[in-house]
Coordinates of C-alpha atoms and ligand atoms in Angstrom, one line a residue:
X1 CA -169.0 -93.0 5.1
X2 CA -165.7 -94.0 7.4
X3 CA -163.5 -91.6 7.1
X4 CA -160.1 -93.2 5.9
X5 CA -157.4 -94.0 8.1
X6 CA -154.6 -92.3 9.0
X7 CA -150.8 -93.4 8.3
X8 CA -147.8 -91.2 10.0
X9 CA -144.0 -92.6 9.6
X10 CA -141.0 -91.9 11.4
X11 CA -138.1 -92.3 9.5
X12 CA -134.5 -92.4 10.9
X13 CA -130.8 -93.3 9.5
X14 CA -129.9 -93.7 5.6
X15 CA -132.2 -92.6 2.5
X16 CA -132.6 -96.4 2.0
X17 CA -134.9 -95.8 4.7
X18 CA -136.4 -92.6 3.8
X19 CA -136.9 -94.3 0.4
X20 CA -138.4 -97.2 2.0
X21 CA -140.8 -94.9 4.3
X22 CA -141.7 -93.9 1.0
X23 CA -142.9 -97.1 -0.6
X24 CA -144.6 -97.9 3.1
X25 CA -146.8 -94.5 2.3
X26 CA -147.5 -95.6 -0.8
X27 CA -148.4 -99.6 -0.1
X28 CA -150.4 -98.2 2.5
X29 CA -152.1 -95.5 0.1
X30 CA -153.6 -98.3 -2.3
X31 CA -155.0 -99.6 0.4
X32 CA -157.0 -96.5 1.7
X33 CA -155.2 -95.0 4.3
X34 CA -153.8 -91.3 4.5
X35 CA -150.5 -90.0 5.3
X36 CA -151.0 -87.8 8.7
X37 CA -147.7 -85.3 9.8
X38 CA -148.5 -85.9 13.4
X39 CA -149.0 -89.0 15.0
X40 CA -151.3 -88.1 17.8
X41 CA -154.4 -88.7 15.1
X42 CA -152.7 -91.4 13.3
X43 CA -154.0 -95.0 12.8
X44 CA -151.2 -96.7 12.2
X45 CA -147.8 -95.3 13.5
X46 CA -144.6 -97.4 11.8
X47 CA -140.9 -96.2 13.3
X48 CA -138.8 -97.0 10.4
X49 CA -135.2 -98.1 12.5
X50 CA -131.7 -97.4 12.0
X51 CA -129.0 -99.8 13.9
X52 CA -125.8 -98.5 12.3
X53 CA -125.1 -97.0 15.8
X54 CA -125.9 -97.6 19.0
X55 CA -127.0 -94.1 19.9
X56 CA -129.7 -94.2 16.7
X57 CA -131.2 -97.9 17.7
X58 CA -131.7 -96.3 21.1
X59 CA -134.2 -93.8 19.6
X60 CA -136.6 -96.5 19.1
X61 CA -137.3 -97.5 22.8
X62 CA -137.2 -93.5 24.0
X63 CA -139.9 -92.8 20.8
X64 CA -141.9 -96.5 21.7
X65 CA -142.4 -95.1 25.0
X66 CA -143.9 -91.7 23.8
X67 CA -145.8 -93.7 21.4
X68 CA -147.2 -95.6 24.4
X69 CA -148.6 -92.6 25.9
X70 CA -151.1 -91.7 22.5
X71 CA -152.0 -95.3 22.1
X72 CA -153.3 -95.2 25.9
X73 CA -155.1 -92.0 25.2
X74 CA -156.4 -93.1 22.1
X75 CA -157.9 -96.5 23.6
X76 CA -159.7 -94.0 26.2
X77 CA -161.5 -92.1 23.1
X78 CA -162.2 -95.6 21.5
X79 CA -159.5 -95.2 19.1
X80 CA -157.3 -98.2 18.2
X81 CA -154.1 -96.8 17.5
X82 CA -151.7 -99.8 15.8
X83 CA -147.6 -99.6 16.3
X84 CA -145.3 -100.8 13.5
X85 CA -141.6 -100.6 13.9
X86 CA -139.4 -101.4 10.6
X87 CA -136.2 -101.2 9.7
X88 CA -133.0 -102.3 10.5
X89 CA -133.5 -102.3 14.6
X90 CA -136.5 -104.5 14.0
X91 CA -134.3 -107.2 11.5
X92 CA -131.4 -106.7 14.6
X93 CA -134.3 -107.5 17.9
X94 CA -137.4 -108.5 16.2
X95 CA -137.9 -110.8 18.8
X96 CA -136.8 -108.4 21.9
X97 CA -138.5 -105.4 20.8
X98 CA -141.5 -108.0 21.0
X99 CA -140.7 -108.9 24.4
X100 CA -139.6 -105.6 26.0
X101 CA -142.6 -103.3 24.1
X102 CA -145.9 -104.8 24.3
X103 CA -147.1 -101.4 22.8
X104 CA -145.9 -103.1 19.8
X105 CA -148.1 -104.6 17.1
X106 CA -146.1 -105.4 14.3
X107 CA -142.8 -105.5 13.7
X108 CA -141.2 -105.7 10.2
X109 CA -137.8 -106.2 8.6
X110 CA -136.3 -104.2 5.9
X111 CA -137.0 -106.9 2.9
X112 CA -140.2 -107.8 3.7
X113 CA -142.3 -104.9 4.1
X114 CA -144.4 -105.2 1.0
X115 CA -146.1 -107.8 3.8
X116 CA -147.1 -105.2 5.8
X117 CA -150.6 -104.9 5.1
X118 CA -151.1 -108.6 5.6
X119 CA -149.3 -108.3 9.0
X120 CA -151.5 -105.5 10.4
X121 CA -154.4 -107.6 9.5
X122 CA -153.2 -110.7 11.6
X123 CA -151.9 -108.2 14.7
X124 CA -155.6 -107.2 14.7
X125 CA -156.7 -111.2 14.5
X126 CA -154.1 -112.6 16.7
X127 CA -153.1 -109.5 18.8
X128 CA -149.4 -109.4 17.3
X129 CA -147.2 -110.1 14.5
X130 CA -143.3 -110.9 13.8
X131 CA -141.4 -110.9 10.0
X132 CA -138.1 -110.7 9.7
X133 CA -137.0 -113.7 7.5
X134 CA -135.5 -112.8 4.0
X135 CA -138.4 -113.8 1.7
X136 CA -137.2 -115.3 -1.5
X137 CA -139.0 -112.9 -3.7
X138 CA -138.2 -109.6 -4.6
X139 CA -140.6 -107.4 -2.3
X140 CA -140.0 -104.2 -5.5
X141 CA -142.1 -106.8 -7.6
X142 CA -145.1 -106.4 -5.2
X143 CA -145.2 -102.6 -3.9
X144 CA -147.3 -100.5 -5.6
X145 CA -145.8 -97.7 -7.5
X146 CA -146.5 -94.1 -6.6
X147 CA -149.5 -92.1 -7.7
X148 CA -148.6 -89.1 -10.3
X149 CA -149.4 -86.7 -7.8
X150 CA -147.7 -88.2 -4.9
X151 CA -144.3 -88.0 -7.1
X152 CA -145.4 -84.0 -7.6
X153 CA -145.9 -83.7 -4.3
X154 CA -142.3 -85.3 -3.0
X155 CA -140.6 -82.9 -5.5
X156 CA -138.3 -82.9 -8.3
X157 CA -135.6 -84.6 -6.7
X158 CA -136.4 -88.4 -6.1
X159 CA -134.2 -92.1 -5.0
X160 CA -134.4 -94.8 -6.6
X161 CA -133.0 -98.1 -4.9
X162 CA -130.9 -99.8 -7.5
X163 CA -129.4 -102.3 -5.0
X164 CA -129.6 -103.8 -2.0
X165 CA -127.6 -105.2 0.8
X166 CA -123.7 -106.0 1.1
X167 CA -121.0 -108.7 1.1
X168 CA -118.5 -107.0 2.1
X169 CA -118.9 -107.6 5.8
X170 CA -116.1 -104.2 7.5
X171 CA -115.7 -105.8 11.1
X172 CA -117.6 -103.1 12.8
X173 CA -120.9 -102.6 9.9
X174 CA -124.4 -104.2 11.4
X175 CA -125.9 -103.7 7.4
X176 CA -124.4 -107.3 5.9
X177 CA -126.5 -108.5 8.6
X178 CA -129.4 -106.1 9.2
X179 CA -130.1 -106.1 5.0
X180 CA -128.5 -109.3 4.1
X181 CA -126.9 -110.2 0.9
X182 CA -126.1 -107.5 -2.1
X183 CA -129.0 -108.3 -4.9
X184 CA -129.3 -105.7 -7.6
X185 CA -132.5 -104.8 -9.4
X186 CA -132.7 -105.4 -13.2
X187 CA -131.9 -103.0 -15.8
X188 CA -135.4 -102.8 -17.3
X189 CA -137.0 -102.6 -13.9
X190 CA -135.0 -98.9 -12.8
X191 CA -135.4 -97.5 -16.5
X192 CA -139.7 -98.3 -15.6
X193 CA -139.2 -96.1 -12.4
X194 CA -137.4 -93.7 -13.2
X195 CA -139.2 -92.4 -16.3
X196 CA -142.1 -92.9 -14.1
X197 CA -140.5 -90.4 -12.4
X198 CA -139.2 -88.3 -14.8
X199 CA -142.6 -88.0 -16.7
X200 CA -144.1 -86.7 -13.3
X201 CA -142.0 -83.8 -13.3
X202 CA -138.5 -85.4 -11.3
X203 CA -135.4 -83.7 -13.0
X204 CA -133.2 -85.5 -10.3
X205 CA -132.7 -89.2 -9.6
X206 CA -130.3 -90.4 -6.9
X207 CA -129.7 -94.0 -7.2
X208 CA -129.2 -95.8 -3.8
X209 CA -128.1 -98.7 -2.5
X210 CA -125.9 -99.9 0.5
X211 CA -123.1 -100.9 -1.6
X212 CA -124.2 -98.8 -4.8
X213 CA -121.0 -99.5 -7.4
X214 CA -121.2 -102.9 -6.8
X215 CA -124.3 -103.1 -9.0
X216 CA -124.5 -105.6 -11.3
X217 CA -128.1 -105.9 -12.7
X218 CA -129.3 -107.6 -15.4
X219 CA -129.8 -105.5 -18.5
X220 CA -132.1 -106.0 -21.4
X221 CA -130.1 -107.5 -23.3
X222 CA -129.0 -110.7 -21.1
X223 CA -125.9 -109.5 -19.9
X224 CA -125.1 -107.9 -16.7
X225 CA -124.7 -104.2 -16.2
X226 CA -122.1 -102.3 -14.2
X227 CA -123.6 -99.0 -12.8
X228 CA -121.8 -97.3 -15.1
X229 CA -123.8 -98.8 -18.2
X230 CA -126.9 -98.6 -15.9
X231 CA -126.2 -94.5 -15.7
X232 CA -125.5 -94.3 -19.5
X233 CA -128.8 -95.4 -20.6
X234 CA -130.9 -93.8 -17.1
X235 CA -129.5 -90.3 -19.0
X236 CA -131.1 -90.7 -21.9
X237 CA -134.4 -90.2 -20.3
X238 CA -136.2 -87.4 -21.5
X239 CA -136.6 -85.4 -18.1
X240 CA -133.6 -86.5 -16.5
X241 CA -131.7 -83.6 -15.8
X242 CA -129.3 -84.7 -13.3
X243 CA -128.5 -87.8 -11.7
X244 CA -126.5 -89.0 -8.6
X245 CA -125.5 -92.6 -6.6
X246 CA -124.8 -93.3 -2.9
X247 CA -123.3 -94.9 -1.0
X248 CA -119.8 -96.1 -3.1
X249 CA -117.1 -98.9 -2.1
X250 CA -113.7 -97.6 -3.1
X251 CA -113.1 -101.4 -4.2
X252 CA -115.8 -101.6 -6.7
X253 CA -114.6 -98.9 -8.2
X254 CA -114.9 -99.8 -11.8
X255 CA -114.0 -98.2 -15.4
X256 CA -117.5 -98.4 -16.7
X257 CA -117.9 -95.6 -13.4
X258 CA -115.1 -93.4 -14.7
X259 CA -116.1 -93.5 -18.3
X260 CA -120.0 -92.3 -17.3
X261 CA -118.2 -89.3 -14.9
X262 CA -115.9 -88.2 -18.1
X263 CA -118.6 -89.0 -20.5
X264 CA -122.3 -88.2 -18.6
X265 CA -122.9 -84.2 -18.6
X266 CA -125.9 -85.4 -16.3
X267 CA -124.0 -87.3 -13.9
X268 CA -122.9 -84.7 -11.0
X269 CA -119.3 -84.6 -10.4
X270 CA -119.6 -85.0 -6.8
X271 CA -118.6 -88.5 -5.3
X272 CA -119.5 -89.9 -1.5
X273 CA -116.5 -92.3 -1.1
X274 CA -116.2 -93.3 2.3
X275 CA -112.5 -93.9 3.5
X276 CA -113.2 -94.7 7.3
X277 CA -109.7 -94.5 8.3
X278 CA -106.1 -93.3 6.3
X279 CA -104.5 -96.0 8.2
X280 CA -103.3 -99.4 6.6
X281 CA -103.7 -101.4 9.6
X282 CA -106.8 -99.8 10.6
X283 CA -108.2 -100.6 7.3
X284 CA -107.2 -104.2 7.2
X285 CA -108.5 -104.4 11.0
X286 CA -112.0 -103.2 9.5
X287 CA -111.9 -105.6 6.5
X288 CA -112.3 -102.5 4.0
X289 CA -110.0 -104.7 1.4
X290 CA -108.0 -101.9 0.5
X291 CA -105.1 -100.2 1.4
X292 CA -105.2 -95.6 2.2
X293 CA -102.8 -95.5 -1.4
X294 CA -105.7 -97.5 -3.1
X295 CA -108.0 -95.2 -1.9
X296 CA -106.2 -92.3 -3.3
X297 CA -105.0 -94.1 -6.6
X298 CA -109.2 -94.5 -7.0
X299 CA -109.6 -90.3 -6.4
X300 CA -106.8 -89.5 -8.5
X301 CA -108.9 -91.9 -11.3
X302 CA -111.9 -89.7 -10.7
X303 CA -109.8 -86.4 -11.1
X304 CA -108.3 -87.3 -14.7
X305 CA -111.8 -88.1 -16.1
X306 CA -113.3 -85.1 -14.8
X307 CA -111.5 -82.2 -13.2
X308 CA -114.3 -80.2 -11.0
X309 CA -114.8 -83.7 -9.3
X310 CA -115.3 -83.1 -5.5
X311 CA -116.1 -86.0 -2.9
X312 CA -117.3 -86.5 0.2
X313 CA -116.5 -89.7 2.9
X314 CA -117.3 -91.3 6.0
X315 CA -115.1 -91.9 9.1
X316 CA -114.9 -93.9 12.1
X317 CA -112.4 -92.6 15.3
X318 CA -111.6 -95.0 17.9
X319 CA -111.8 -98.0 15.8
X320 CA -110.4 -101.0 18.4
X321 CA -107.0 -100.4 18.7
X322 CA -106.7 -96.9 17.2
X323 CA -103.5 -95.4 18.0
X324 CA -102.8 -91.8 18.1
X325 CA -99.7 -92.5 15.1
X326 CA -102.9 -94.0 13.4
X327 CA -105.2 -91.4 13.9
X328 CA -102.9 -88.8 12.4
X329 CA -103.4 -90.7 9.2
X330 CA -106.8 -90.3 9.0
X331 CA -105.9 -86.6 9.1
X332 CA -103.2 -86.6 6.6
X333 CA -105.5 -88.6 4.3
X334 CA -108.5 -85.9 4.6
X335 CA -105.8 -83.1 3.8
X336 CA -104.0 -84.8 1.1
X337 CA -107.4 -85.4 -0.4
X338 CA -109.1 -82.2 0.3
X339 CA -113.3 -82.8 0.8
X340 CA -116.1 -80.8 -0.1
X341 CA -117.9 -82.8 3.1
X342 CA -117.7 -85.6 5.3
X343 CA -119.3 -87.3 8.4
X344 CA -117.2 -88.4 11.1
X345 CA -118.7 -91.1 13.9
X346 CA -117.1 -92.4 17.2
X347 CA -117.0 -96.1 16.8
X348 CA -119.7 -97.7 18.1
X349 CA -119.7 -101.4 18.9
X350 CA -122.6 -102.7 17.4
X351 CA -123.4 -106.7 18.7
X352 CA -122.9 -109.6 16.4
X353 CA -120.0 -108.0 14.6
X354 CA -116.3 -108.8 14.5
X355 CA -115.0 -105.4 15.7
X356 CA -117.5 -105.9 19.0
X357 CA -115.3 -108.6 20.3
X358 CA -111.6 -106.9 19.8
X359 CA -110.4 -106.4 23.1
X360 CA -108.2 -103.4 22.7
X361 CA -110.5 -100.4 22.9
X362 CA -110.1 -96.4 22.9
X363 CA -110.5 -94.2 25.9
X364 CA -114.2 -92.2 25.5
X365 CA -112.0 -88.9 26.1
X366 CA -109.8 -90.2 23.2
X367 CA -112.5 -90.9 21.2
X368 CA -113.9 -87.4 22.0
X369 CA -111.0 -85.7 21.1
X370 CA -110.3 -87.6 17.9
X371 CA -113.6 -86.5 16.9
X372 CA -113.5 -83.1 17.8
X373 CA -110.0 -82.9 15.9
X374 CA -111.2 -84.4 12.6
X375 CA -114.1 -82.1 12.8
X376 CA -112.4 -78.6 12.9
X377 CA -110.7 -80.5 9.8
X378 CA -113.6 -81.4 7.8
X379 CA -115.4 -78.2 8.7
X380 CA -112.5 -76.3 7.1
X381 CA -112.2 -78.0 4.1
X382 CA -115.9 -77.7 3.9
X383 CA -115.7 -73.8 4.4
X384 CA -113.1 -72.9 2.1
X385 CA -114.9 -75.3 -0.3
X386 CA -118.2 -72.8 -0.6
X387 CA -116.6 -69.8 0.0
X388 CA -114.5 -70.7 -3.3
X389 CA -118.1 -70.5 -5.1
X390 CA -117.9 -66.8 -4.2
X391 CA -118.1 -64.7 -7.4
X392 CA -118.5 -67.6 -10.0
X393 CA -121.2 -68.7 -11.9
X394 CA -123.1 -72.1 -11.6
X395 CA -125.8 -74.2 -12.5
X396 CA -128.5 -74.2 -9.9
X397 CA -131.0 -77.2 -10.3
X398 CA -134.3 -75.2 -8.6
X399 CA -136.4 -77.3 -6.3
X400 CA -139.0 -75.3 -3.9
X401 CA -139.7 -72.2 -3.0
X402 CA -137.9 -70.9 0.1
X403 CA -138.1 -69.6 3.6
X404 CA -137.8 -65.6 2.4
X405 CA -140.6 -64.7 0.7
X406 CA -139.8 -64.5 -3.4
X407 CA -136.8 -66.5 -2.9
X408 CA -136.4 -69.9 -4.4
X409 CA -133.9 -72.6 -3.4
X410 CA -131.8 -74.8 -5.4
X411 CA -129.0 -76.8 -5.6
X412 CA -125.5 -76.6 -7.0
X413 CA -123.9 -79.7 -8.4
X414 CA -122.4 -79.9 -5.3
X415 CA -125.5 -80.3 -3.2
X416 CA -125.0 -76.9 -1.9
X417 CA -128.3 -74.9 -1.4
X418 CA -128.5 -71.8 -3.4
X419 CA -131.0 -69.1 -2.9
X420 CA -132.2 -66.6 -5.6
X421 CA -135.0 -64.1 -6.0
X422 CA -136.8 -65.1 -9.0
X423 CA -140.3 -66.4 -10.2
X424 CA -141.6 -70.0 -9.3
X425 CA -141.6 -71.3 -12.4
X426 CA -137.7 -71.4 -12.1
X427 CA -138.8 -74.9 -10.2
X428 CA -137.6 -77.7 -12.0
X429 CA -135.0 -76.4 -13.7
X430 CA -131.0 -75.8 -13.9
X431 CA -130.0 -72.3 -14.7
X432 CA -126.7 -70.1 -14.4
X433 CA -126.9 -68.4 -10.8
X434 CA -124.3 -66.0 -10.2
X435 CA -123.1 -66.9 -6.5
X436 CA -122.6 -63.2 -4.5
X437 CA -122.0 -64.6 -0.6
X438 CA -122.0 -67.4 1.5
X439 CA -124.2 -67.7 4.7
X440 CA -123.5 -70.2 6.5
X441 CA -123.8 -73.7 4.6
X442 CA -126.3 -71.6 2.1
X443 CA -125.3 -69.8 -1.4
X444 CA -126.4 -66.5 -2.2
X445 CA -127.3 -65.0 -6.0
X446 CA -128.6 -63.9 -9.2
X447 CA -130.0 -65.3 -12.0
X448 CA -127.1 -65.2 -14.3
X449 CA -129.8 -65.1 -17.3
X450 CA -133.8 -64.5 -16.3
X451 CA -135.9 -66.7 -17.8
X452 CA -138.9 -66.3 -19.9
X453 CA -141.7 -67.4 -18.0
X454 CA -141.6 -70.2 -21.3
X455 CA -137.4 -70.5 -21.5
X456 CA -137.0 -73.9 -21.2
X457 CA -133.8 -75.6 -18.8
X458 CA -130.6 -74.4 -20.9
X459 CA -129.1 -78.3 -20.6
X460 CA -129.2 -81.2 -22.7
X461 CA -131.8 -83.6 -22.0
X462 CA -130.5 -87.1 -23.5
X463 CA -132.1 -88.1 -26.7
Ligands
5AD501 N1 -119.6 -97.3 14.6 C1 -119.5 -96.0 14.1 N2 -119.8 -95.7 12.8 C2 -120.2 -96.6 12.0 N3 -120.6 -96.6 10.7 C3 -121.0 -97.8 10.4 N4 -120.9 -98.7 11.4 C4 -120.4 -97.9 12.4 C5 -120.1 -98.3 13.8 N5 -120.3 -99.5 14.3 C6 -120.5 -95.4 9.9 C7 -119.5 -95.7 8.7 C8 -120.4 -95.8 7.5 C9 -121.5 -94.8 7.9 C10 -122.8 -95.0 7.2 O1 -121.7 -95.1 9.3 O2 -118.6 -94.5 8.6 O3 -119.8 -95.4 6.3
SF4_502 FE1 -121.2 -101.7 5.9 FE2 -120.5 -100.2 3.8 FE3 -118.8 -102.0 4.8 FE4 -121.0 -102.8 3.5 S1 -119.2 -101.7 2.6 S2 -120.2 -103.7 5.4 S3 -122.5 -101.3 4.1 S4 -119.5 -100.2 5.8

């Protein structure tokens, strides 16, 4: 008997991507392959791309050339090892990655790599294959869905993509392009995978999508459902213990959104709402369609439907044209608002977008020190955010077993991990944890109440 071969992904950038890597394992699973953690034995090697910014789109050529070396040593032992590089980069430079890597086999874009099985097949006919196009059918309607134990195995905390792509087009964003235009899945469609999901032991689903509020699927009943809707009816999922979305528009902030944070005990009062800049001209420069008191008008919505709301953002420094008046508005913006966490990125002129061509750009020690600035900002907030957990009780949502022997590590509804000594069997569920210290980014406690071995998760699972 052959013995079956081997699969090993690299995933970089978003969980779109780690999603998708996911659904590559599993296409490639139904058809007999394995997934391998390294890939000096592997088969079948796919680099699933990021091209947000420049500095991640360069990993691909650094990690093609590493790749180059195993294939060559696996051609000596009469091994065929086969490259596949998906993703975003390989939508962007299909045709030059083609050109400039001949170590290359296949190269795939992000919507069509249900195909990939096909495509491997003609690279070993006719030496190499190209996809990028935007099929016109819906690749989720041709992946196979994961195997019960695969789910166990990826543990209780799972993505689902809900929606794809964006028309929103922000002057300096590669994604309208890379992932093309915003299509949502239908209603019945998500409900299928995520009690999937949920009946293989998955307590928490966060739904993804590039632009994830502007969702606007169809629902069972012919009409078309806001996200807000969509969440209403995902928590009534026996199973479902908590769910989350990412990433947000502050424009498509809507009221069905607000209702299912005031109304939704399972929806997590933690928001990522990226702002990108707390200047009005900035904003308008980077087509965000919204003005820094929008943005705030949108929080301050959040806040009266439910008061332990926290949020996180994104931000670009040095945006064309940034000055240092300009700048100082992000900050004020990120201390009138007060996050729990952000991510803060040097602009990065990514080619084929509007922002590439402005003229006026910022100094790299500007840039630098913007970064550095906003940083020491975000990192405080961030601080006095956890160290505020110190001495209260919260609901931990147990996932796996940690580092430290006995210990098990969860998370809070905040995505902050939370360690506790307790019994395994804690796995899977939300309990009370009484938070002692702070280490670092990681929570330290008790079990506010130790379970039974049989106790089941002291929340309300929807009828
Ligand atoms: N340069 C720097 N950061 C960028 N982002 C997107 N495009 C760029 C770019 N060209 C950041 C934005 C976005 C996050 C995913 O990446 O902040 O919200
Ligand atoms: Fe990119 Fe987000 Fe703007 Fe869409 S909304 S273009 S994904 S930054």
């Amino acid at each position: 008997m052959t013995p079956p071969r081997k699969l090993h992904i690299k995933s970089y950038g978003c969980q779109m991507n780690v999603y998708d890597a996911q659904r590559m394992v599993d296409t490639f699973c139904a058809e007999g392959f394995v997934e391998t953690a390294s890939a000096d034995d592997a088969d079948l090697v796919i680099l699933n791309t990021c091209h947000i910014r420049e500095k991640a789109s360069e990993k691909v050529y650094s990690e093609l050339g590493r790749l180059r070396v195993l294939k060559d040593d696996a051609a000596r032992n009469g091994r065929d090892m086969k490259i596949a590089v998906a993703g975003c980069v390989a939508q962007a430079e299909g045709a030059e990655i083609i050109r400039r890597a001949p170590v290359v086999d296949v190269v795939v874009g992000p919507q069509s790599y249900h195909h990939l099985p096909q495509l491997l097949a003609r690279a070993q006919k006719d030496g190499r294959a190209l996809e990028t196009e935007f099929p016109v059918e819906d690749k989720f309607g041709f992946l196979p869905q994961p195997k019960p134990d695969a789910i166990r195995a990826r543990g209780i905390s799972a993505f689902v993509t809900v929606q794809e792509g964006c028309d929103k087009f922000c002057t300096f964003c590669v994604v309208p392009y890379t992932r093309g235009a915003e299509v949502s899945r239908p209603v019945a469609k998500i409900i299928d995978d995520v009690s999937r999901l949920a009946d293989n032991g998955v307590r928490e689903i966060t739904l993804i999508g590039q632009n994830v509020n502007a969702y606007h699927g169809q629902g069972p009943d012919g009409l078309t459902w806001p996200l807000g809707r969509l969440l209403e009816r995902l928590a009534k999922i026996p199973g479902v213990l908590r769910l989350r979305y990412s990433t947000s528009h502050p424009r498509d902030v809507d009221d069905s959104l607000i209702e299912a944070h005031r109304d939704l005990p399972q929806l997590m009062p933690f928001v990522h709402l990226p702002v990108q800049s707390g200047s009005d001209r900035i904003l308008a420069a980077m087509n965000r369609k919204h003005t820094a008191d929008d943005y705030r008008a949108v929080i301050d919505r959040f806040r009266a439907a439910r008061q332990d709301i926290a949020f996180s953002s994104d931000f670009i420094v040095g945006f064309p044209g940034e000055t240092g008046e300009e700048f100082a508005a992000t900050l004020a913006l990120v201390m009138q608002i007060g996050y729990a966490a952000a991510y803060s990125f040097k602009y990065s002129p990514r080619p084929g977008t509007p922002a590439a061509e402005m003229r006026e750009t910022v100094s790299a020690a500007e840039m630098d020190e913007r970064l550095v600035r906003l940083q020491e900002l975000i990192d405080h907030q961030q601080a006095a955010f956890n160290k505020a957990v110190i001495g209260k009780t919260v609901d931990v949502l147990f996932e796996r077993p940690a580092r430290n022997p006995g210990q098990i590590v969860g998370r809070t509804a905040y995505l902050q991990p939370a360690h506790v000594m307790a019994p395994a069997d804690i796995i899977g569920k939300v309990l009370p944890v009484r938070i002692e210290s702070l280490e670092r980014y990681s929570l330290l406690g008790q079990l506010a109440m130790p379970p039974a071995s049989s106790t089941p998760a002291p929340m309300t699972i929807g009828a």
